[in-house]
Structure formats: C-alpha cells, structure tokens
Coordinates of C-alpha atoms in Angstrom, one line a residue:
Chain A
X2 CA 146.4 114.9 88.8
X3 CA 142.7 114.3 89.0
X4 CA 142.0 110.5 90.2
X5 CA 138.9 108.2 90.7
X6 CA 138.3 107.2 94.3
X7 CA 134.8 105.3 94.1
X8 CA 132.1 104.3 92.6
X9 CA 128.7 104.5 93.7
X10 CA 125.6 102.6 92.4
X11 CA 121.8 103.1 93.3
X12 CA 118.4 103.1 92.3
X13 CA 116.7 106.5 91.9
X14 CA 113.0 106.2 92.1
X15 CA 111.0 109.6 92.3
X16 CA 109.1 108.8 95.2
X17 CA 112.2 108.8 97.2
X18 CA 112.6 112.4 96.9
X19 CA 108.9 112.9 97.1
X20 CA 109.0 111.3 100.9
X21 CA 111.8 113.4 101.6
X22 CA 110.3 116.3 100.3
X23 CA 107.1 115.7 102.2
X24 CA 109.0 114.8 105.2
X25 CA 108.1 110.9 105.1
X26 CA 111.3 109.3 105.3
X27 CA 110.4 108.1 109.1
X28 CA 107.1 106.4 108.1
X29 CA 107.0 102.6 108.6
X30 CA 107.2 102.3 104.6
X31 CA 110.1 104.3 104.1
X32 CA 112.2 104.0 107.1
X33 CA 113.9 100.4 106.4
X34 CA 114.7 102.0 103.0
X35 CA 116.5 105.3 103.9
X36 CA 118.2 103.2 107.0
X37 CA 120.0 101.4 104.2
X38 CA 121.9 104.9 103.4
X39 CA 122.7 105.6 106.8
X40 CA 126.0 104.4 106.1
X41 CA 126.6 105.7 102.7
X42 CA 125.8 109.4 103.8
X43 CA 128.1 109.0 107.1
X44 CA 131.0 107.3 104.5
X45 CA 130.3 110.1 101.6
X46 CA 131.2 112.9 104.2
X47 CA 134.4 111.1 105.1
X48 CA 135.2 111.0 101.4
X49 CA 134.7 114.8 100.6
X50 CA 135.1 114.0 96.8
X51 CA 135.5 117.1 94.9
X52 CA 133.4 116.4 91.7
X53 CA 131.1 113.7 91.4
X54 CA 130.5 111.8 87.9
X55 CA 126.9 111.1 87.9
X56 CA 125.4 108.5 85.0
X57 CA 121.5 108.6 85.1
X58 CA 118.8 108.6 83.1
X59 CA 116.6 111.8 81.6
X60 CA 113.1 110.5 82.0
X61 CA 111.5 112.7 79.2
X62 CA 112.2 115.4 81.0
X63 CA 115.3 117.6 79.4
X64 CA 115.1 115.4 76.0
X65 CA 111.6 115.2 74.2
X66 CA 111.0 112.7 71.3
X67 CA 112.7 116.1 69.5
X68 CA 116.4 115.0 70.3
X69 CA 117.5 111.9 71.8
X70 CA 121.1 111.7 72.9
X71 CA 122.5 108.6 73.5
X72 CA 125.5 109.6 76.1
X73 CA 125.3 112.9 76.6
X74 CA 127.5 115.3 78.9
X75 CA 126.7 118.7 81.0
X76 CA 128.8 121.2 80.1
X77 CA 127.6 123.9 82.2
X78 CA 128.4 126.1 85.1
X79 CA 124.8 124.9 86.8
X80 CA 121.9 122.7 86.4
X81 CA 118.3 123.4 87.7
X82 CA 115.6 121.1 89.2
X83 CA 113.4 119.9 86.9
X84 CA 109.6 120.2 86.8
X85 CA 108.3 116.8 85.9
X86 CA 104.8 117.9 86.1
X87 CA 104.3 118.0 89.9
X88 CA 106.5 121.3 90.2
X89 CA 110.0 121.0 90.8
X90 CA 111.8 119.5 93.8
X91 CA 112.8 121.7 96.6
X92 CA 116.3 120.9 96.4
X93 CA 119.3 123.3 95.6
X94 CA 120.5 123.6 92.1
X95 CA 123.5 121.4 90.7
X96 CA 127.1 122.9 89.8
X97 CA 128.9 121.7 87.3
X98 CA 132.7 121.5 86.6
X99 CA 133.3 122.9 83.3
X100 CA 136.7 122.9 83.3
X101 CA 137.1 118.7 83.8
X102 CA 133.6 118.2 81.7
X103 CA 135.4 119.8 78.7
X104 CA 138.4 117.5 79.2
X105 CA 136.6 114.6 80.1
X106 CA 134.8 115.4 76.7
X107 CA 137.9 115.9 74.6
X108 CA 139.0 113.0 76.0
X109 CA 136.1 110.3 75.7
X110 CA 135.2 111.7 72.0
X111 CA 138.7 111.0 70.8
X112 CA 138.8 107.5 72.8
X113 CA 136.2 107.3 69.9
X114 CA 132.6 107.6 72.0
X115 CA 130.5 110.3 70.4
X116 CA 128.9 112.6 73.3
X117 CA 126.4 114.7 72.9
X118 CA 127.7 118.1 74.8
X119 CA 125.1 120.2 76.6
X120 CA 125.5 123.2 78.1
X121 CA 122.0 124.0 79.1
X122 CA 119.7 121.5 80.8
X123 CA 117.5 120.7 83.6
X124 CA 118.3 117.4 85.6
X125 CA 114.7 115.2 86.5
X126 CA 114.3 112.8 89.5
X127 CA 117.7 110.5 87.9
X128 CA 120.0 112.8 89.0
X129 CA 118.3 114.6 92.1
X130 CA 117.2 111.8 94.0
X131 CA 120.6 109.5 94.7
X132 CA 122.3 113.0 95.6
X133 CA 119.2 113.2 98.3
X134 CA 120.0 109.8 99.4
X135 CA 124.0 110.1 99.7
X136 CA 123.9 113.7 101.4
X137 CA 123.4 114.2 104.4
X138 CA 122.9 117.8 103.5
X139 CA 121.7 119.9 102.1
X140 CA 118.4 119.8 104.0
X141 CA 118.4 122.5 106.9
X142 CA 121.5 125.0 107.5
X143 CA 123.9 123.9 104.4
X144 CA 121.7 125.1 101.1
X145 CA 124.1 123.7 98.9
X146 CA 125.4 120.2 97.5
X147 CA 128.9 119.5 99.0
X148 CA 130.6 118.9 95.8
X149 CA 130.6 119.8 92.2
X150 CA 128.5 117.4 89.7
X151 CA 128.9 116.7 86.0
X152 CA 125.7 115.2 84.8
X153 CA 125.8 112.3 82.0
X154 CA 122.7 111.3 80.6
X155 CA 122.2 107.7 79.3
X156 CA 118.9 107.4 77.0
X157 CA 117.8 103.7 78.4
X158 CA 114.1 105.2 77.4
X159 CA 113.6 104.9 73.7
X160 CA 115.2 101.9 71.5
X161 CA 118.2 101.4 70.5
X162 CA 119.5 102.2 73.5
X163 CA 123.2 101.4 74.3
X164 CA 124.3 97.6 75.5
X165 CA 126.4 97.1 78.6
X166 CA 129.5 96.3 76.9
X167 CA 129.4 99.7 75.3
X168 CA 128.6 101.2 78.7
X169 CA 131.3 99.3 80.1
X170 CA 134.1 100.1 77.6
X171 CA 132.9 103.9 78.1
X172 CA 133.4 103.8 82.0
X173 CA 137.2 102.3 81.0
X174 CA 137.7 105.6 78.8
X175 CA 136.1 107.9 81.2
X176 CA 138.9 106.6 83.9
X177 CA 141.5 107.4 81.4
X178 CA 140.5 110.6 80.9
X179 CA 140.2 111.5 84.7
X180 CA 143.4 110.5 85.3
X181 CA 144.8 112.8 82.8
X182 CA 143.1 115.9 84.2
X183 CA 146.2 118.1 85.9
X184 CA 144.0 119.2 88.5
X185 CA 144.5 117.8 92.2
X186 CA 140.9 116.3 92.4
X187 CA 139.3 113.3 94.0
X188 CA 136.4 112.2 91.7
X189 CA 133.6 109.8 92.2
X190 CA 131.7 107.6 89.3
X191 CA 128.3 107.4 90.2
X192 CA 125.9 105.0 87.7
X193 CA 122.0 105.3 88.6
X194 CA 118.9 103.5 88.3
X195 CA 117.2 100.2 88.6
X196 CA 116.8 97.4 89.5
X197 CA 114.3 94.9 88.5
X198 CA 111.1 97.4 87.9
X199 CA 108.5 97.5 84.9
X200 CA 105.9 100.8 85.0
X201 CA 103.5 99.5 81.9
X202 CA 101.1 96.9 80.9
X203 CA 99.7 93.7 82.4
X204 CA 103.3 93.0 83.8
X205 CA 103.6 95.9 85.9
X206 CA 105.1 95.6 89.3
X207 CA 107.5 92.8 88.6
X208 CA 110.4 92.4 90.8
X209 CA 112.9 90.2 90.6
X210 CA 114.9 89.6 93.8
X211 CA 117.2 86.5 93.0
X212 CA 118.0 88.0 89.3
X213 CA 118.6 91.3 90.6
X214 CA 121.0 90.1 93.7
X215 CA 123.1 87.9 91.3
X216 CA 123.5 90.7 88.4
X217 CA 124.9 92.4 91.8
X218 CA 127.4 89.7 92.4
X219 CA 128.5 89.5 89.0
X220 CA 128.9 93.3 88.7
X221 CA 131.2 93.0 91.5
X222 CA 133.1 89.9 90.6
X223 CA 133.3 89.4 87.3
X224 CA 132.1 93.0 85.4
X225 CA 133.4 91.8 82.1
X226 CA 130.9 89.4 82.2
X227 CA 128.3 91.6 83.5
X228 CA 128.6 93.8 80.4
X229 CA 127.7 91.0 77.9
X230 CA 124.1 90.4 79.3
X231 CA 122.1 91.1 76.8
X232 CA 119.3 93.6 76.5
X233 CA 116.2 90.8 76.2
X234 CA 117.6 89.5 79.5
X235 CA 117.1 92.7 81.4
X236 CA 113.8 93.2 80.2
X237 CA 112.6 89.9 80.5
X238 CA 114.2 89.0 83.9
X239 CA 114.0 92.9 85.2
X240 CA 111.4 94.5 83.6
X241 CA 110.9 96.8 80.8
X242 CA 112.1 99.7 83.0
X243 CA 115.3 97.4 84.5
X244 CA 117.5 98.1 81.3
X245 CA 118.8 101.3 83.4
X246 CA 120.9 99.1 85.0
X247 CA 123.7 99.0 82.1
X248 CA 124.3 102.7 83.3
X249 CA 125.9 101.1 86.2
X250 CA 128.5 99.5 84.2
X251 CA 129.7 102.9 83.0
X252 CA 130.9 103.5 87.0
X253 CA 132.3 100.1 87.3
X254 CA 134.5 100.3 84.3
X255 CA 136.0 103.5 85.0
X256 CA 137.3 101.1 88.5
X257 CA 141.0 100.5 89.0
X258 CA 140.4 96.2 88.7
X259 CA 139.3 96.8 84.7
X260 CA 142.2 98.7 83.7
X261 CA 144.7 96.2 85.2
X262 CA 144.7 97.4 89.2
X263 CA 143.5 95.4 92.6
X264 CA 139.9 94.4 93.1
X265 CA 137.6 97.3 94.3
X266 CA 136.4 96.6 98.0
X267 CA 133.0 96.5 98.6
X268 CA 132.4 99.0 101.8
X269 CA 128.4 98.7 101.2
X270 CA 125.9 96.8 100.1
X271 CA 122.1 97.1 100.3
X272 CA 119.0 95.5 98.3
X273 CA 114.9 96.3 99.8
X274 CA 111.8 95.8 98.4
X275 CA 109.7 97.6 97.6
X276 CA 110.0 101.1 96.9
X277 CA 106.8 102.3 95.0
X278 CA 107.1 100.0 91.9
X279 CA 110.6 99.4 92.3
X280 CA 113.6 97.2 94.1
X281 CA 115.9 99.6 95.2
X282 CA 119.5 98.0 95.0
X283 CA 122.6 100.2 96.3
X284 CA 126.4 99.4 96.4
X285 CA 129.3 101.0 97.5
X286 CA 133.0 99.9 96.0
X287 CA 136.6 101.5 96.4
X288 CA 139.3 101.6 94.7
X289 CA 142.2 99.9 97.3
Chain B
X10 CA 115.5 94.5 56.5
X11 CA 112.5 95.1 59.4
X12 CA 113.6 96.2 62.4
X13 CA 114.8 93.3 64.6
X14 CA 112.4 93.1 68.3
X15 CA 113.5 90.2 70.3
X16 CA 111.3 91.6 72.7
X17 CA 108.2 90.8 71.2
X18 CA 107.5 87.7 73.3
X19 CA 107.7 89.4 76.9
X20 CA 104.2 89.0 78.2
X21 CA 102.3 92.4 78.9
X22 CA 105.1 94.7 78.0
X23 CA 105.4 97.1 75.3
X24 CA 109.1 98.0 74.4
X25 CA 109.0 101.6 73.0
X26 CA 111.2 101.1 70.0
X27 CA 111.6 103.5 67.0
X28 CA 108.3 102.5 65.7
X29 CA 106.1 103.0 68.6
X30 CA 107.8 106.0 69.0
X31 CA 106.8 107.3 65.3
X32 CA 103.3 106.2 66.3
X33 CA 103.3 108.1 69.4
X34 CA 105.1 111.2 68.5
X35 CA 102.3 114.0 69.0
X36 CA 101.0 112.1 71.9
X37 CA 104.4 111.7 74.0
X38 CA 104.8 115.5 72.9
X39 CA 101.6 116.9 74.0
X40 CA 102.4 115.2 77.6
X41 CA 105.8 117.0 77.1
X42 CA 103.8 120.4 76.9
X43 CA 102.1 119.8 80.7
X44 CA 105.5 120.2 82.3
X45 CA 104.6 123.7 81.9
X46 CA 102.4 125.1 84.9
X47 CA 100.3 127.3 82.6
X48 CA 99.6 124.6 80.0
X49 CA 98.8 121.8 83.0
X50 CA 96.5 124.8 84.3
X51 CA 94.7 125.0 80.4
X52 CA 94.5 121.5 79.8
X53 CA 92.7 121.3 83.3
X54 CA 90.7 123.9 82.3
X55 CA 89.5 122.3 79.2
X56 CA 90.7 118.9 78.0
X57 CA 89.1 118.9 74.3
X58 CA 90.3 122.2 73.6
X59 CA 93.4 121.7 74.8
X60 CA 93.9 118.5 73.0
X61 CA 92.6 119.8 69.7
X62 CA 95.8 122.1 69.7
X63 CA 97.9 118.9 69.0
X64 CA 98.0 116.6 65.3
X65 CA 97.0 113.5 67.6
X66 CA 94.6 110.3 66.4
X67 CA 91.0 110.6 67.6
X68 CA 91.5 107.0 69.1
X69 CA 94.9 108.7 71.0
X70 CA 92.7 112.3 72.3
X71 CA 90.0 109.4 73.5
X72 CA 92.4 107.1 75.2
X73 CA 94.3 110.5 76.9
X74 CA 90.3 111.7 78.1
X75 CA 89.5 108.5 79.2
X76 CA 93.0 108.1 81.3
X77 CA 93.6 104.4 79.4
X78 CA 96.9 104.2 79.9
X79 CA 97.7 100.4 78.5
X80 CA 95.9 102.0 75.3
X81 CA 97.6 105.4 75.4
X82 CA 100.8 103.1 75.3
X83 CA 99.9 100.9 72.3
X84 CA 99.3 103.6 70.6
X85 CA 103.1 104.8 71.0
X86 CA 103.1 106.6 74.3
X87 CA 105.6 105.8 76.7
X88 CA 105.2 105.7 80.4
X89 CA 107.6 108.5 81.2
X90 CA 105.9 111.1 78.7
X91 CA 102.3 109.7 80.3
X92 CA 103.5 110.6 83.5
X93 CA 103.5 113.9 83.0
X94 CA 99.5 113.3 82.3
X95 CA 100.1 111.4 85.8
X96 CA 101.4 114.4 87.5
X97 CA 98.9 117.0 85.9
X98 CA 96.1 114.5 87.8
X99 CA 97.9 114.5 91.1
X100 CA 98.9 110.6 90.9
X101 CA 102.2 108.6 91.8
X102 CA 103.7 106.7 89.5
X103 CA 102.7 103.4 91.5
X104 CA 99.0 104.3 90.6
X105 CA 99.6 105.1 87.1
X106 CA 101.8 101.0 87.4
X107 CA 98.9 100.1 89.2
X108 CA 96.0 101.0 86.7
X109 CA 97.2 99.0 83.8
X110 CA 96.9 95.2 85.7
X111 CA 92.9 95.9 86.7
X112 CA 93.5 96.0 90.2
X113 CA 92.5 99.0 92.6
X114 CA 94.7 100.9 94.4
X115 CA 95.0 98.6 97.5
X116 CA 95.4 95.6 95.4
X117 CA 98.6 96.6 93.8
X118 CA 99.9 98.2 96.6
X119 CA 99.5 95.2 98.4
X120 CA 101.3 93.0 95.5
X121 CA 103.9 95.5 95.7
X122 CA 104.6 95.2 99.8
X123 CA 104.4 91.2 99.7
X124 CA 107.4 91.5 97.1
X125 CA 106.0 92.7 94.2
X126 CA 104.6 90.4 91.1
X127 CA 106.6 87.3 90.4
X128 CA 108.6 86.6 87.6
X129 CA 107.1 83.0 87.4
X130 CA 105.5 82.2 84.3
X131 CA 105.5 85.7 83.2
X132 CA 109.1 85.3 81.4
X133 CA 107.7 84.6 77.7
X134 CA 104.2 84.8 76.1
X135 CA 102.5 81.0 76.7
X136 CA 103.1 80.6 79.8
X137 CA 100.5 80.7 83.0
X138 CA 101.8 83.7 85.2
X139 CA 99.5 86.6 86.3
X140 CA 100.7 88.7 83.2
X141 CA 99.5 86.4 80.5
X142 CA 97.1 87.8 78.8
X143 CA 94.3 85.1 79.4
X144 CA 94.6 86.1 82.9
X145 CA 93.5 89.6 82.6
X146 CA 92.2 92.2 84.2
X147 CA 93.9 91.1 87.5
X148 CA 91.9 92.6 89.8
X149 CA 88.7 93.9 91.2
X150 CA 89.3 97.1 89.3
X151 CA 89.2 95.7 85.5
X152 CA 85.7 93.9 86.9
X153 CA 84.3 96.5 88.1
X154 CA 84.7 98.2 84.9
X155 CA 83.5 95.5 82.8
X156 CA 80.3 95.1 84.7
X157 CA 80.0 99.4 83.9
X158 CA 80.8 98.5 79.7

C-alpha cells in the first residue's frame, strides 16, 4: 500500500529560481538563503520518495479571472514550465502520476471535497521553485526530477479563498486516500508558499518575524489550533500575500499525529529574511 | 446582504475580493494576454494600440501607460496579473513592491535587507506606522514626483 512518509513546507518566491537560473545562488544575498536547504536536498535524496504531493499556489498563470478553482488536482501524464512573462524557467518538465491522482481524486471528492480535475496545465514559479530548492538535481548531468509530482492548486489569490480549517480537514482526507492506494509507494505532502509577505500598496514589504516564527510553532505543536486562525489575521499580521500559508495545513493534516498516530519529528527547520519581498520560512517533519 | 470585508481596515492594502475583481476583469485579462511572447512583442511595439484591443476604462489604459501600479490596483487589478506588465518591462517583483511606497529602488531594497517594514502601527487604519496613509509617499521617489506634477 501507498503510505505518507513526510511533509515538507517552504516558501516559493520567484526570484529563487531566477538566482538559480542566472547562476546567483553564491552571491552574498543569496548564499545564507540556499545554505538553509543544504540539508533538505542531502535528506530528500536519502528519502527517494516516489511521488511527491505538491500544494501551491497558481499565481495567474494556468487560471485567468476565466475559471478559478478553488482546490484543484493535475491529472496528467506531464506538466510544462510556465511562462510568467519573462519566458519560461529552464527547468525540466513535471511528471505526473495519473494512476494515484485519479484515486486520490475519487477518494477526496467522495470524502466530500469538491476538486476541480485538470488534465492539462502549466505549473508557474509555486510549483517550480521548492522542487529547485529540495533537489539537488536536476541541474547538470540528471535532466530530470527524481520523482513523480501531482500538482494541487490552492487559489489563495482571489476572495473567498479557502480557511485553514478547510485546508486542514482536506490534508486529513488526502492521507486517507493515500493509504488506500494498493500500490507499494512512498509519498511526500508538500504545502508551499509564504510567509509573512505583502506585494501591493503603501504596506508593501511587511515582514513579520515574531508572527511568522510562532504560526511555525503552533503548526508543529498544536495544528488543530493552527487551522482556526482566521483569515484577517494572516493578512493583517502577514500581509496581503501571507494567506498562502493555509496551504501548509493541507501537508500537516495528511501527518500521522492528526489522524490519531505519534507526533511528527521535526528533522529541519529554517526561517531568513529577506528574500526579495519575502520571509522565506522552511520545515521539515516525519512521520516516526 | 453586501458582501462581508473584514479587511477593510488593514492600512495600504487592497484585498482583491469578488468585487475588485468585477472591476478589474479586462485589466487583469489584458495582463493575462502578455504571457504570450508575440503579444508582449506588440504591446512593446505600440502601447495605445495594443490597449485599444481590450474593453478597459480610459482611467485603467492611463494608469497601465503610466506604470501606476497602486492605481492599476484600485481599479481591480491584482498584483499577480500586473506582474505580467512587470515582466513585459524587465522588472522583479521587488521593484514592482517597491514602486507603490514612493521610495526608489535603493530605498526599499534597503528596508527590505534591514528586515523588511515593520508591522508596528501598520496593523489597523489610525494608527502612526509607515503605511498609514498620512505618512505617504515614503520615500525620495513619491517626492521627486510630486515636485515633477
């Protein structure tokens, strides 16, 4: 059977993949922020998980104001690299696993969560960008990423967007329906985005270290809790753009503690400011 | 019953609900259309005519020409459809943050290396953080520009 071995959790801010992409990463500016993956890249090889359960955010890139799904779940046998306007990223394309997105699907729609199902779809800068900063690949000899991904796509752009308890209670189903997948296959929840960050207005560039490191703890310790922070606290204590962070309750729900198991260990943790507009916060947690 | 926005007293912030959304429909989707090479190459090539192609307000096509990006956004636009207006001009999305407080370039970058703005008295409309709005523009940027006007 198919099981859920970790969750990962980190921001994914577009001008991390532009630095890599441009061969920046060992500037002053960006080394003390890709030093803080060092770990998670060596620690993602040891893992080998097969698929990888990615939650970000599609930044108007696949969705336009024409259709805007709130959860929504790649289907597909591959995803391209967007082109956000300044050309696509150099980085290989995405494959998918149909065969445990269509269960997954079956699963989580009768668990009552309506998904949108898509089959075709280019993934922006929320998707590309933490698999650039967990790989150690595929830059160089290995052209390809070392596992298969299922994209999900959480609108956290236009209002209403979904709260953390309903993010939460998804990652709970999600768990259920990996573990009834008959396939032999290690799988990883990943939830993107964040943290405190606002792009717009008078207020832009707000960070908010001491919020942001104590959302952190609670996530860890108490996620129940976590989930019931409302919306107007993320934007006013994060910033207008910090309400991605209830896609990182959808990977800690689907942990092992939430449906009755041990406490996940934390095998990282790392927090820097900033990055471009942005304070990058990253954790690592597995299921014991 | 009108839609509910507890958001509303968040100084300097926008939250793009439904109804800015309505408002901004043609303007997000005419930044949609420049993720295309060849329409980022014709809008380049000729702004007015490019923008003439698309049902927007005159007070949205001037805000777009002029780059206003704290207007393009009350207007309805959103910051991740302007970015693709960002991208067509080359710049980051720390100088598209960057050019809606009134400071330069260096300024904000600056705010943003010493830990980025502070959250102290910028939490709710009234109070006497850098956000409010009887503290705008922020920096040398906005005066320089009001000196030009």
């Amino acid at each position: 059977m198919a099981r859920v071995t970790a969750s990962v959790y980190t921001s994914h801010v577009p001008a991390i993949g532009a630095a890599l992409d441009q061969g920046k990463s060992d500037e002053p500016y960006w080394r003390p922020l890709f030093r803080g993956y060092d770990f998670s890249k060596s620690w993602l090889a040891g893992q080998r998980p097969d698929v990888v359960f990615l939650v970000y955010n599609d930044h108007a890139t696949a969705f336009s104001l024409d259709l805007i799904p709130t959860f929504a779940i790649g289907m597909g046998e591959r995803f391209d690299p967007a082109d956000e306007g300044w050309g696509p990223r150099p980085v290989p394309p995405v494959f998918g696993h149909p065969g445990l997105a269509a269960h997954i699907a079956q699963s989580v729609v009768q668990q009552d969560f309506d998904l949108t199902l898509v089959n075709r779809m280019d993934v922006d800068h929320g998707l590309t960008v933490p698999l650039s900063l967990m790989c150690a690949g595929p830059q160089g000899a290995d052209p390809a990423w070392p596992f298969k991904v299922i994209p999900f796509a959480v609108n956290v752009v236009q209002y209403p967007v979904p709260s953390g308890r309903r993010c939460f209670q998804l990652g709970q189903a999600l768990r259920r329906a990996v573990e009834t997948f008959d396939e032999d296959l290690d799988v990883q929840i990943w939830g993107t985005g964040g943290m405190s960050h606002q792009l717009q207005g008078p207020r832009a560039g707000l960070i908010n270290r001491e919020w942001d490191n104590a959302w952190m703890d609670q996530l860890i310790a108490d996620p129940a809790a976590c989930s019931r922070v409302p919306h107007i606290d993320y934007v006013r204590e994060a910033g207008s753009e910090g309400i991605e962070l209830v896609m990182w309750l959808i990977a800690r729900g689907a942990m092992a503690d939430v449906a009755g198991g041990a406490a996940p260990q934390v095998a990282h943790r790392f927090y820097h400011v900033p990055c471009s507009n942005t304070a990058v916060g990253h954790l690592i947690l597995e299921d014991t | 019953m009108a839609l509910e926005k507890p958001y509303q007293d968040v100084p300097g912030t926008t939250i793009f609900d439904a109804e800015q959304s309505r408002k901004g429909y043609w303007l997000n989707q005419f930044c949609m259309s420049l993720m295309k090479a060849e329409n980022r190459a014709r809008f380049k090539a000729d702004e007015a005519a490019y923008l003439d192609g698309w049902p927007m307000t005159g007070a949205q096509r001037a805000a777009v020409r002029a780059r206003d990006l704290n207007e393009c956004i009350r207007l309805g636009g959103n910051i991740y459809f302007l970015a693709k207006l960002g991208a067509t001009d080359g710049r980051s999305f720390q100088q598209m943050a960057g050019s809606m407080t009134g400071m330069t370039e260096t300024e904000y970058r600056e705010m943003m290396l010493r830990g980025g703005r502070s959250i102290e008295g910028n939490r709710f409309v009234g109070e006497d953080g850098d956000a409010q709005a009887h503290r705008q523009p922020q920096g040398a940027a906005g005066k320089t520009s009001d000196k030009e006007v």
